Coordinates of C-alpha atoms and ligand atoms in Angstrom, one line a residue:
M211 CA 121.2 120.1 136.4
K212 CA 119.8 117.1 135.2
S213 CA 121.8 113.8 135.2
I214 CA 120.9 109.8 135.3
R215 CA 123.0 107.3 136.9
V216 CA 123.2 104.1 135.9
A217 CA 124.2 100.5 136.4
I218 CA 124.3 97.8 134.0
A219 CA 123.8 94.1 134.9
G220 CA 126.3 92.5 132.6
A221 CA 129.8 94.2 132.1
G222 CA 130.0 93.0 128.2
N223 CA 130.0 93.3 124.7
C224 CA 126.9 95.6 124.6
A225 CA 128.1 97.2 128.4
W226 CA 131.7 98.5 126.7
S227 CA 130.2 100.8 123.6
F228 CA 127.5 101.9 125.5
A229 CA 130.4 103.1 128.3
Q230 CA 132.3 104.5 125.4
F231 CA 129.4 106.5 124.1
T232 CA 128.4 107.7 127.5
A233 CA 132.6 108.6 127.3
Q234 CA 132.0 110.1 124.2
A235 CA 128.8 112.4 124.8
Q236 CA 131.2 113.6 127.9
A237 CA 133.9 114.8 126.1
D238 CA 132.6 117.0 123.6
P239 CA 128.4 117.8 125.6
D240 CA 126.5 119.8 122.5
T241 CA 128.2 118.0 119.5
R242 CA 125.7 115.8 117.4
L243 CA 126.9 112.4 118.0
P244 CA 126.9 110.0 114.5
G245 CA 123.7 107.6 115.5
L246 CA 122.5 109.7 118.3
M247 CA 118.9 109.8 117.1
C248 CA 118.4 112.0 119.5
H249 CA 120.6 115.1 121.1
T250 CA 118.4 115.1 123.7
L251 CA 115.3 113.1 125.3
G252 CA 113.3 114.1 127.8
G253 CA 115.7 116.8 128.6
Y254 CA 118.7 114.9 128.9
R255 CA 121.4 114.6 126.9
L256 CA 123.3 111.6 126.9
A257 CA 126.4 113.5 128.1
D258 CA 124.5 113.8 131.4
V259 CA 124.6 109.2 132.0
T260 CA 127.0 108.5 134.0
I261 CA 128.0 104.6 134.5
V262 CA 128.0 104.5 137.9
A263 CA 128.2 100.8 138.9
A264 CA 128.3 97.2 136.9
F265 CA 127.8 93.8 138.1
D266 CA 129.3 90.6 136.6
V267 CA 130.5 87.1 137.4
D268 CA 134.2 86.7 135.0
E269 CA 137.4 86.5 137.1
A270 CA 138.8 89.0 134.6
K271 CA 136.0 91.9 135.7
V272 CA 134.9 91.4 139.1
G273 CA 136.9 93.9 141.2
L274 CA 138.4 96.0 138.7
P275 CA 136.9 99.7 137.9
L276 CA 134.7 99.6 134.3
A277 CA 137.6 100.8 132.1
E278 CA 139.6 97.6 133.1
A279 CA 137.2 95.5 133.0
F280 CA 136.6 95.8 129.7
T281 CA 139.9 94.9 129.4
A282 CA 139.1 90.7 129.7
P283 CA 139.9 88.3 127.4
A284 CA 136.0 87.4 126.8
V285 CA 135.5 91.6 125.9
S286 CA 135.6 91.7 121.8
A287 CA 134.0 94.8 121.0
T288 CA 136.0 97.6 119.3
R289 CA 138.4 100.2 120.9
F290 CA 137.0 103.0 119.6
T291 CA 137.6 105.7 123.0
P292 CA 139.0 105.9 126.5
L293 CA 136.5 106.1 129.2
G294 CA 135.6 109.3 130.6
A295 CA 133.9 109.9 134.3
D296 CA 132.5 106.3 133.8
R297 CA 136.3 104.4 134.1
D298 CA 136.4 103.5 138.0
A299 CA 133.1 103.2 138.1
P300 CA 133.3 100.2 140.3
V301 CA 133.0 96.0 138.9
L302 CA 131.0 94.5 141.7
P303 CA 130.2 90.6 141.7
A304 CA 126.9 89.5 141.4
P305 CA 125.4 85.8 142.1
L306 CA 125.5 83.7 139.2
F307 CA 122.1 81.4 138.6
D308 CA 122.3 80.4 135.3
G309 CA 124.3 83.6 134.3
L310 CA 127.4 81.4 132.6
D311 CA 125.1 77.9 131.6
G312 CA 126.1 76.6 128.2
P313 CA 129.2 77.3 126.0
L314 CA 130.0 80.9 128.2
G315 CA 130.7 78.6 130.8
A316 CA 133.6 76.8 129.3
V317 CA 135.3 80.4 128.2
V318 CA 134.8 82.5 131.6
R319 CA 136.1 81.5 134.6
T320 CA 133.9 82.9 138.3
A321 CA 135.0 84.6 140.4
P322 CA 135.8 84.0 143.5
A323 CA 133.5 86.5 145.2
V324 CA 130.6 86.0 143.3
A325 CA 129.6 82.6 145.6
D326 CA 129.2 85.4 148.6
A327 CA 127.4 88.3 146.4
T328 CA 123.9 87.7 147.3
P329 CA 120.0 89.3 144.9
E330 CA 120.3 91.5 148.7
D331 CA 123.6 92.8 147.4
V332 CA 122.5 93.4 144.2
A333 CA 119.3 95.1 145.4
K334 CA 121.7 97.7 148.9
A335 CA 124.3 98.6 146.3
L336 CA 121.6 100.1 143.5
V337 CA 120.6 101.9 146.3
E338 CA 124.1 103.0 147.9
H339 CA 125.0 103.7 144.1
E340 CA 121.7 106.2 143.8
V341 CA 121.4 104.5 140.1
D342 CA 118.5 105.9 138.4
V343 CA 118.5 102.8 135.8
L344 CA 119.4 99.7 135.9
V345 CA 120.5 98.1 132.6
I346 CA 120.3 95.0 132.3
A347 CA 122.5 93.4 129.6
L348 CA 123.0 89.4 130.9
P349 CA 123.1 86.1 128.1
T350 CA 119.7 85.4 126.5
G351 CA 118.3 83.0 128.2
A352 CA 120.0 83.4 131.4
S353 CA 116.0 83.4 132.7
Q354 CA 116.6 83.3 136.5
A355 CA 119.6 85.2 136.8
I356 CA 117.7 88.6 134.8
R357 CA 114.8 87.5 137.1
M358 CA 116.8 88.2 140.4
F359 CA 118.3 91.6 138.7
A360 CA 114.5 92.7 137.7
R361 CA 113.8 91.6 141.7
A362 CA 116.6 93.5 143.2
A363 CA 115.8 97.0 140.9
L364 CA 111.7 96.3 142.4
T365 CA 113.2 96.2 145.6
A366 CA 115.6 99.5 145.7
G367 CA 112.7 101.4 143.4
T368 CA 115.3 101.3 140.9
A369 CA 113.9 101.7 137.2
V370 CA 115.3 99.0 134.4
V371 CA 116.0 98.3 130.7
N372 CA 115.7 94.6 130.2
C373 CA 118.4 94.2 127.3
T374 CA 117.9 91.0 126.6
P375 CA 114.4 88.4 125.4
E376 CA 113.6 87.2 128.4
E377 CA 109.9 88.2 129.1
L378 CA 110.3 91.4 132.1
A379 CA 107.6 93.6 130.4
R380 CA 105.5 91.0 128.9
D381 CA 105.1 89.3 131.8
E382 CA 101.8 90.8 133.1
A383 CA 102.9 89.7 137.1
V384 CA 106.2 91.1 136.6
A385 CA 104.8 94.4 134.5
R386 CA 102.6 94.9 137.6
G387 CA 104.6 94.3 140.4
F388 CA 106.9 97.1 138.7
A389 CA 103.3 99.8 137.7
D390 CA 102.7 98.9 141.2
A391 CA 105.9 99.9 143.4
G392 CA 105.8 103.4 140.8
V393 CA 108.9 102.4 138.9
V394 CA 109.5 102.2 135.1
L395 CA 109.8 98.8 133.4
L396 CA 111.6 99.2 129.9
G397 CA 111.9 95.6 127.4
D398 CA 112.3 94.0 126.2
D399 CA 114.8 93.0 124.0
L400 CA 117.0 95.8 122.4
R401 CA 115.5 95.8 118.6
S402 CA 119.3 97.5 117.4
H403 CA 119.6 100.7 116.2
L404 CA 120.6 100.3 112.5
G405 CA 120.2 96.2 112.5
A406 CA 118.4 93.5 111.3
T407 CA 115.2 93.7 112.4
C408 CA 115.1 96.9 111.9
L409 CA 115.4 96.9 108.3
H410 CA 113.6 93.4 108.4
A411 CA 110.7 95.1 109.5
A412 CA 110.8 98.5 107.5
L413 CA 111.2 96.1 104.5
I414 CA 107.6 94.7 105.2
E415 CA 106.5 97.5 106.2
L416 CA 107.7 98.4 102.7
L417 CA 105.8 96.4 100.6
L418 CA 102.8 95.9 102.3
S419 CA 101.8 99.5 102.4
R420 CA 101.7 99.2 97.9
G421 CA 99.2 96.2 98.5
L422 CA 102.3 93.4 97.9
E423 CA 101.5 90.2 99.7
L424 CA 104.1 88.7 101.9
E425 CA 104.8 85.4 100.8
S426 CA 107.6 84.1 102.9
T427 CA 110.6 86.0 104.5
Y428 CA 113.6 84.6 106.7
Q429 CA 116.2 86.4 108.0
L430 CA 119.6 84.3 108.7
N431 CA 122.2 86.1 111.6
V432 CA 126.0 85.3 112.1
G433 CA 128.5 86.8 114.4
G434 CA 131.4 85.9 116.3
N435 CA 131.1 87.6 119.7
T436 CA 129.8 85.9 123.5
D437 CA 126.7 87.1 122.9
F438 CA 126.8 84.9 119.5
L439 CA 128.2 82.1 121.2
N440 CA 125.4 82.0 124.1
L441 CA 123.1 81.6 121.2
A442 CA 124.3 79.1 119.2
D443 CA 123.1 76.8 122.2
T444 CA 119.2 76.3 121.0
A445 CA 118.7 75.7 124.9
R446 CA 119.8 79.4 125.3
S447 CA 118.0 81.3 121.8
A448 CA 115.0 79.8 121.8
S449 CA 113.8 83.9 123.4
K450 CA 115.6 85.4 120.4
F451 CA 113.6 83.6 118.0
T452 CA 109.6 84.5 119.9
S453 CA 111.9 88.0 120.1
K454 CA 112.4 88.3 116.6
S455 CA 109.4 86.9 115.0
N456 CA 107.3 89.0 117.7
A457 CA 109.1 92.1 115.8
L458 CA 108.5 90.5 112.3
R459 CA 104.6 90.2 113.6
A460 CA 104.2 93.9 114.7
A461 CA 105.6 94.9 111.2
G462 CA 102.9 92.8 109.3
M463 CA 104.0 89.2 108.9
T464 CA 101.5 87.2 109.6
D465 CA 101.0 83.6 109.0
V466 CA 103.2 83.2 105.7
D467 CA 106.7 81.5 106.0
G468 CA 109.3 82.8 107.8
V469 CA 111.8 82.2 109.9
A470 CA 114.2 84.4 111.7
G471 CA 117.3 84.5 114.7
P472 CA 120.4 83.6 115.3
S473 CA 121.9 81.7 112.7
G474 CA 125.7 80.5 113.6
F475 CA 128.6 81.5 115.6
I476 CA 131.7 81.7 113.2
G477 CA 134.8 83.3 115.9
H478 CA 136.9 85.0 113.6
L479 CA 133.8 87.4 112.7
G480 CA 133.7 88.9 116.4
D481 CA 131.9 91.9 116.8
T482 CA 131.3 91.8 113.6
K483 CA 127.4 90.8 112.7
L484 CA 125.5 89.4 109.3
C485 CA 122.5 89.4 108.2
F486 CA 121.2 87.7 105.3
A487 CA 117.1 88.5 104.7
N488 CA 115.0 87.7 102.5
V489 CA 111.6 88.8 101.5
T490 CA 108.7 87.6 98.7
A491 CA 106.4 89.1 97.6
S492 CA 103.3 88.5 95.1
S493 CA 102.3 91.9 93.1
V494 CA 100.9 92.8 90.6
L495 CA 98.5 90.1 88.3
G496 CA 100.3 87.8 90.8
S497 CA 104.0 88.9 89.3
E498 CA 107.2 87.8 92.5
V499 CA 109.2 90.6 93.7
R500 CA 112.2 89.0 95.7
I501 CA 114.5 91.5 97.9
D502 CA 117.6 89.7 99.0
I503 CA 119.4 91.9 101.6
K504 CA 123.0 91.6 103.2
L505 CA 123.9 93.8 106.3
T506 CA 126.8 94.1 107.8
V507 CA 127.7 95.8 111.6
E508 CA 129.0 95.9 114.7
D509 CA 127.5 94.3 116.5
S510 CA 127.7 96.1 120.4
P511 CA 127.7 99.8 119.4
N512 CA 124.2 98.9 117.3
A513 CA 122.9 98.2 120.3
A514 CA 124.9 100.7 122.4
G515 CA 122.8 103.9 120.6
V516 CA 119.6 102.4 121.6
I517 CA 120.8 101.9 125.7
A518 CA 121.9 105.4 124.6
N519 CA 118.2 106.6 123.4
A520 CA 116.6 103.4 126.3
V521 CA 117.8 104.8 129.7
R522 CA 117.0 108.2 129.1
A523 CA 113.3 107.3 128.1
A524 CA 113.2 105.1 131.3
K525 CA 114.4 107.9 133.4
T526 CA 112.2 110.8 131.3
A527 CA 109.5 108.4 132.3
G528 CA 109.6 108.2 136.2
D529 CA 110.1 112.0 135.8
R530 CA 106.8 111.7 134.5
G531 CA 105.3 110.3 136.6
L532 CA 104.7 106.7 134.9
S533 CA 105.4 103.0 135.9
G534 CA 105.7 99.7 134.8
A535 CA 105.9 98.8 131.0
V536 CA 105.6 102.1 129.3
D537 CA 104.7 102.0 125.7
A538 CA 105.2 105.2 123.9
P539 CA 108.7 104.2 123.7
S540 CA 108.8 101.0 123.4
P541 CA 108.2 99.5 119.9
L542 CA 111.1 101.4 118.6
L543 CA 113.3 100.2 121.5
F544 CA 112.5 97.0 121.7
K545 CA 111.5 94.0 119.4
S546 CA 109.1 92.8 121.9
P547 CA 108.5 95.6 123.7
P548 CA 103.8 95.0 125.5
R549 CA 102.6 95.8 122.4
G550 CA 104.7 96.1 118.9
L551 CA 104.0 98.5 116.3
P552 CA 105.0 98.9 112.8
E553 CA 108.2 100.7 112.9
S554 CA 107.1 103.9 110.7
Q555 CA 104.8 103.5 114.0
A556 CA 106.9 103.0 117.0
R557 CA 109.3 106.6 115.4
A558 CA 106.6 108.4 115.5
A559 CA 104.9 107.2 119.1
F560 CA 109.2 107.9 120.3
L561 CA 109.9 110.8 118.7
D562 CA 106.3 112.0 119.9
F563 CA 107.5 110.2 123.6
A564 CA 111.0 111.9 123.7
S565 CA 110.2 115.6 122.8
Ligands
LIG296 N1 123.3 94.1 119.4 C1 123.9 93.7 120.2 O1 124.2 93.5 120.6 C2 122.5 93.3 121.2 C3 121.2 93.0 120.2 C4 120.0 93.0 121.2 C5 119.7 92.7 122.4 N2 121.3 91.5 123.1 C6 121.1 91.6 124.2 O2 121.9 91.9 125.3 C7 122.3 91.4 126.6 C8 124.2 91.2 126.5 O3 124.8 91.3 125.4 P1 126.2 91.2 124.7 O4 126.7 91.1 123.8 O5 126.6 92.4 126.3 O6 127.0 90.0 125.8 P2 128.6 89.0 126.8 O7 128.2 88.3 126.4 O8 129.4 90.6 125.6 O9 128.1 90.4 128.2 C9 127.2 88.9 128.6 C10 127.9 89.5 130.1 O10 127.2 89.0 131.0 C11 127.8 88.4 132.4 N3 127.0 87.3 133.3 C12 126.9 86.5 132.9 N4 126.7 86.1 134.2 C13 125.8 86.9 135.3 C14 125.4 87.4 136.0 N5 124.4 86.2 137.2 N6 125.8 88.4 136.9 C15 126.3 89.5 136.3 N7 126.7 89.5 135.2 C16 126.7 88.1 134.6 C17 129.4 87.9 131.2 O11 130.2 87.9 132.0 C18 129.2 89.0 130.7 O12 130.0 89.6 131.1 C19 122.0 89.7 125.4 O13 120.8 89.1 125.8 C20 121.8 89.6 124.3 O14 121.0 89.3 123.4 C21 122.5 92.5 122.5

């Protein structure tokens, strides 16, 4: 039977929602789940995915089985369903590096075992747990820790899905290292399943397809989970601004005045994310068209929908003998793939790859 063994670096909100989505699929493998774009991808159902290990640094998570780790105070994503086969996967200590720099350091206490954890331990654990795909879901801006996980995966020969905006797939040297080793690397920065980026990009594509000229655009995002807390620190959020702009440029935004990024932490929102976006364009006879949208989503399930596709795409790419940064599925799954595409072309390329 086909199966995919997954490890997650960062047992936070995205990981929690992804584990629940996987549990929902495992409980009822042949039912079509809302939000699951492809029931099978490269021949894999979501039910064929098992989380076999996770890595974290939080003392409320390290050393616990996955299901218990997700009861830690820092986890705010909604509890929809209990975990299934993955509930006892171990949460292993990881080297800290810059993982909790900035505001996160005030809300997460580091587990004692983290002091002794080494990158070699991470690579060894990936081999011992026979991990096919490592999902890197660390805080944005934790460059050293994120790159450490990528190197450990390369050493272990484990494919990587980079949920963060850290440049891995876009870094030619990193991508070449994976290609030379015959290992798949997908990234960078998850493009949420139906989130601000895909909606904004689709709007821009629509206006341009009708011959309108884009005059200005913005996208403001606020939320109350630890991702938004971390992103409130401008030293941590720079790569997220770049990544969101990359996505809008791929949609057709050129030199217009465009701003898109995280815009603030509002604690009581928890895992709810609000996006306010505006597009202003000029149309027939110079007449103005303005579109203002407000999108409300639960942030982490929205990430889980993409991770469900990305881990299966990574395994499928490996099965097909591909390696390094793989183009075809990436523009739909990530905000900053090596080569971005407008939404409709990204979807067509992804569905072609998935079939
Ligand atoms: N919709 C979304 O939620 C979404 C969309 C796109 C991208 N992303 C990105 O995905 C990433 C994860 O987001 P999240 O909401 O799950 O964040 P989170 O804050 O809930 O989880 C991050 C986890 O990483 C752990 N961590 C910190 N340093 C570590 C280290 N050195 N080793 C191992 N674990 C470490 C933290 O303890 C925490 O459990 C972020 O970079 C975010 O920007 C999320």
